[in-house]
Amino acid sequence: MTKRFNLKFENNSESSISVVQSYRKVMMQDDFPESLALVHYRGSEEEFQIGASYLSSSDPIDRALGADVLAQLGWQDRTYLNESVDLLIPALQDEDEFVVYCVCCALGHRSDPKAIPHVLKLAQSKNNKIRYGVVSALLGQESKDAVEVMIALSKDSDLDVRNWAMFGLGSQIEVDTAEIRDALLLGASDSDSEIRGEALVGLAERKDKRVIDLLLNEWASYVDVGILSLEAAEMAASSRLYSKLVYLKKTLEFGGDTQFSSQLQSAIDTCQPKIEQVNPADR
């Protein structure tokens, strides 16, 4: 039974090949409005064949496009999953590095465990974009080998690779090991505030008591207070954080950022010391 339904796409009569061709014209630009969402939504035999045809092209941009098409066919219904993955895995050996990156990302969307051993072979690539693609492909995967590679990439020299690997370890898997906690602990001292935030969230989700002192240090040592640190504080729900959170509310300028102010208030509410109710008969 089909789960996906989008009235806007249902009423769109543009052909899938036309959508793909329009996307092809701009896909190498930094910013563009074109999207493959309609093609992905349809996710039928026609769209699969379009993706497969482009993936087999002699033009590397076409092959990258083919990977993009195959990446999300059928949305949550994941149509042509096995067929797409069977085409994408060999494409990891493409001679063009951008194609390899796109294939990694496509396999990440497909999230099929059988692709993991093939993706892992690229984890030590000298190309930052390919290593970023490896992280994208492994997000949410909980096998031992996948986790070990994500731990290694959470220490990568490239900020984007490191950031997404930390995100993957921190909040995209439920596995809890000493090695993961050590990686998160290291990430909590990263020079990048977002990476520190992802690490703090990961430790808080795992109920690691060390996150409380790390949060207090975060707010004392850095000028900018990240929203991820407030999410971690809400998860930690420690009364030790309450007074500092109240101080932040009084002193920070939100600049109309309602999401930030709402998250700060949620953290304050969960960290507020609980007043014990005393039974009069016990007095």
PDB file of C-alpha atoms in Angstrom, residues 185-283:
ATOM      1  CA  LEU A 185      33.906  13.757  24.923  1.00  0.00           C
ATOM      2  CA  LEU A 186      36.682  14.747  22.544  1.00  0.00           C
ATOM      3  CA  GLY A 187      34.167  16.512  20.313  1.00  0.00           C
ATOM      4  CA  ALA A 188      32.945  18.577  23.258  1.00  0.00           C
ATOM      5  CA  SER A 189      36.268  20.441  23.156  1.00  0.00           C
ATOM      6  CA  ASP A 190      36.307  21.019  19.387  1.00  0.00           C
ATOM      7  CA  SER A 191      37.049  24.525  18.117  1.00  0.00           C
ATOM      8  CA  ASP A 192      33.742  24.554  16.214  1.00  0.00           C
ATOM      9  CA  SER A 193      30.646  25.405  18.274  1.00  0.00           C
ATOM     10  CA  GLU A 194      28.271  23.220  16.267  1.00  0.00           C
ATOM     11  CA  ILE A 195      30.492  20.177  16.649  1.00  0.00           C
ATOM     12  CA  ARG A 196      30.710  20.805  20.397  1.00  0.00           C
ATOM     13  CA  GLY A 197      26.929  21.077  20.476  1.00  0.00           C
ATOM     14  CA  GLU A 198      26.427  17.778  18.642  1.00  0.00           C
ATOM     15  CA  ALA A 199      28.830  16.100  21.066  1.00  0.00           C
ATOM     16  CA  LEU A 200      27.030  17.540  24.085  1.00  0.00           C
ATOM     17  CA  VAL A 201      23.670  16.334  22.752  1.00  0.00           C
ATOM     18  CA  GLY A 202      25.117  12.866  22.232  1.00  0.00           C
ATOM     19  CA  LEU A 203      26.428  12.686  25.779  1.00  0.00           C
ATOM     20  CA  ALA A 204      23.169  14.014  27.214  1.00  0.00           C
ATOM     21  CA  GLU A 205      21.139  11.458  25.267  1.00  0.00           C
ATOM     22  CA  ARG A 206      23.298   8.749  26.787  1.00  0.00           C
ATOM     23  CA  LYS A 207      22.771  10.165  30.293  1.00  0.00           C
ATOM     24  CA  ASP A 208      26.491  10.738  30.746  1.00  0.00           C
ATOM     25  CA  LYS A 209      26.925  12.769  33.954  1.00  0.00           C
ATOM     26  CA  ARG A 210      30.014  14.494  32.581  1.00  0.00           C
ATOM     27  CA  VAL A 211      27.816  16.559  30.279  1.00  0.00           C
ATOM     28  CA  ILE A 212      26.770  18.823  33.168  1.00  0.00           C
ATOM     29  CA  ASP A 213      30.267  20.168  33.832  1.00  0.00           C
ATOM     30  CA  LEU A 214      30.901  20.312  30.103  1.00  0.00           C
ATOM     31  CA  LEU A 215      27.821  22.489  29.628  1.00  0.00           C
ATOM     32  CA  LEU A 216      28.815  24.843  32.429  1.00  0.00           C
ATOM     33  CA  ASN A 217      32.261  25.119  30.876  1.00  0.00           C
ATOM     34  CA  GLU A 218      30.740  25.703  27.430  1.00  0.00           C
ATOM     35  CA  TRP A 219      28.682  28.640  28.637  1.00  0.00           C
ATOM     36  CA  ALA A 220      31.588  30.111  30.612  1.00  0.00           C
ATOM     37  CA  SER A 221      34.274  29.729  27.953  1.00  0.00           C
ATOM     38  CA  TYR A 222      32.561  30.781  24.744  1.00  0.00           C
ATOM     39  CA  VAL A 223      30.852  34.004  23.707  1.00  0.00           C
ATOM     40  CA  ASP A 224      28.153  32.389  21.567  1.00  0.00           C
ATOM     41  CA  VAL A 225      25.638  30.075  23.211  1.00  0.00           C
ATOM     42  CA  GLY A 226      24.556  27.423  20.733  1.00  0.00           C
ATOM     43  CA  ILE A 227      21.018  26.072  20.633  1.00  0.00           C
ATOM     44  CA  LEU A 228      22.392  22.519  20.674  1.00  0.00           C
ATOM     45  CA  SER A 229      23.888  23.126  24.106  1.00  0.00           C
ATOM     46  CA  LEU A 230      20.428  24.142  25.304  1.00  0.00           C
ATOM     47  CA  GLU A 231      18.960  20.957  23.842  1.00  0.00           C
ATOM     48  CA  ALA A 232      21.602  19.001  25.744  1.00  0.00           C
ATOM     49  CA  ALA A 233      20.714  20.893  28.915  1.00  0.00           C
ATOM     50  CA  GLU A 234      17.046  20.005  28.517  1.00  0.00           C
ATOM     51  CA  MET A 235      17.981  16.339  28.125  1.00  0.00           C
ATOM     52  CA  ALA A 236      20.295  16.450  31.138  1.00  0.00           C
ATOM     53  CA  ALA A 237      17.539  17.989  33.285  1.00  0.00           C
ATOM     54  CA  SER A 238      19.999  18.831  36.048  1.00  0.00           C
ATOM     55  CA  SER A 239      19.236  21.409  38.736  1.00  0.00           C
ATOM     56  CA  ARG A 240      22.943  22.310  38.669  1.00  0.00           C
ATOM     57  CA  LEU A 241      22.315  24.017  35.335  1.00  0.00           C
ATOM     58  CA  TYR A 242      19.292  26.020  36.448  1.00  0.00           C
ATOM     59  CA  SER A 243      20.891  29.191  37.781  1.00  0.00           C
ATOM     60  CA  LYS A 244      23.193  29.520  34.769  1.00  0.00           C
ATOM     61  CA  LEU A 245      20.293  29.048  32.372  1.00  0.00           C
ATOM     62  CA  VAL A 246      18.293  31.734  34.157  1.00  0.00           C
ATOM     63  CA  TYR A 247      21.311  34.025  33.930  1.00  0.00           C
ATOM     64  CA  LEU A 248      21.545  33.368  30.189  1.00  0.00           C
ATOM     65  CA  LYS A 249      17.898  34.268  29.766  1.00  0.00           C
ATOM     66  CA  LYS A 250      18.457  37.578  31.527  1.00  0.00           C
ATOM     67  CA  THR A 251      21.625  38.530  29.685  1.00  0.00           C
ATOM     68  CA  LEU A 252      21.381  37.146  26.153  1.00  0.00           C
ATOM     69  CA  GLU A 253      19.884  39.111  23.293  1.00  0.00           C
ATOM     70  CA  PHE A 254      17.705  36.789  21.195  1.00  0.00           C
ATOM     71  CA  GLY A 255      17.286  39.108  18.220  1.00  0.00           C
ATOM     72  CA  GLY A 256      13.803  37.763  17.544  1.00  0.00           C
ATOM     73  CA  ASP A 257      15.007  34.152  17.427  1.00  0.00           C
ATOM     74  CA  THR A 258      11.899  32.486  18.844  1.00  0.00           C
ATOM     75  CA  GLN A 259      13.292  28.975  18.390  1.00  0.00           C
ATOM     76  CA  PHE A 260      16.325  29.803  20.510  1.00  0.00           C
ATOM     77  CA  SER A 261      14.305  31.537  23.242  1.00  0.00           C
ATOM     78  CA  SER A 262      11.797  28.677  23.309  1.00  0.00           C
ATOM     79  CA  GLN A 263      14.575  26.094  23.639  1.00  0.00           C
ATOM     80  CA  LEU A 264      16.193  28.092  26.436  1.00  0.00           C
ATOM     81  CA  GLN A 265      12.891  28.234  28.313  1.00  0.00           C
ATOM     82  CA  SER A 266      12.391  24.486  27.875  1.00  0.00           C
ATOM     83  CA  ALA A 267      15.843  23.873  29.333  1.00  0.00           C
ATOM     84  CA  ILE A 268      15.054  26.157  32.276  1.00  0.00           C
ATOM     85  CA  ASP A 269      11.774  24.361  32.924  1.00  0.00           C
ATOM     86  CA  THR A 270      13.326  20.896  32.966  1.00  0.00           C
ATOM     87  CA  CYS A 271      16.299  21.970  35.098  1.00  0.00           C
ATOM     88  CA  GLN A 272      14.291  23.901  37.665  1.00  0.00           C
ATOM     89  CA  PRO A 273      14.823  22.380  41.121  1.00  0.00           C
ATOM     90  CA  LYS A 274      11.862  20.346  42.227  1.00  0.00           C
ATOM     91  CA  ILE A 275      10.190  21.367  45.488  1.00  0.00           C
ATOM     92  CA  GLU A 276       9.394  18.321  47.544  1.00  0.00           C
ATOM     93  CA  GLN A 277       5.852  18.123  48.827  1.00  0.00           C
ATOM     94  CA  VAL A 278       5.735  17.584  52.578  1.00  0.00           C
ATOM     95  CA  ASN A 279       2.846  15.689  54.093  1.00  0.00           C
ATOM     96  CA  PRO A 280       1.428  17.733  57.012  1.00  0.00           C
ATOM     97  CA  ALA A 281       1.162  14.530  59.029  1.00  0.00           C
ATOM     98  CA  ASP A 282       4.944  14.155  58.849  1.00  0.00           C
ATOM     99  CA  ARG A 283       5.634  17.550  60.448  1.00  0.00           C
TER     100      ARG A 283
END
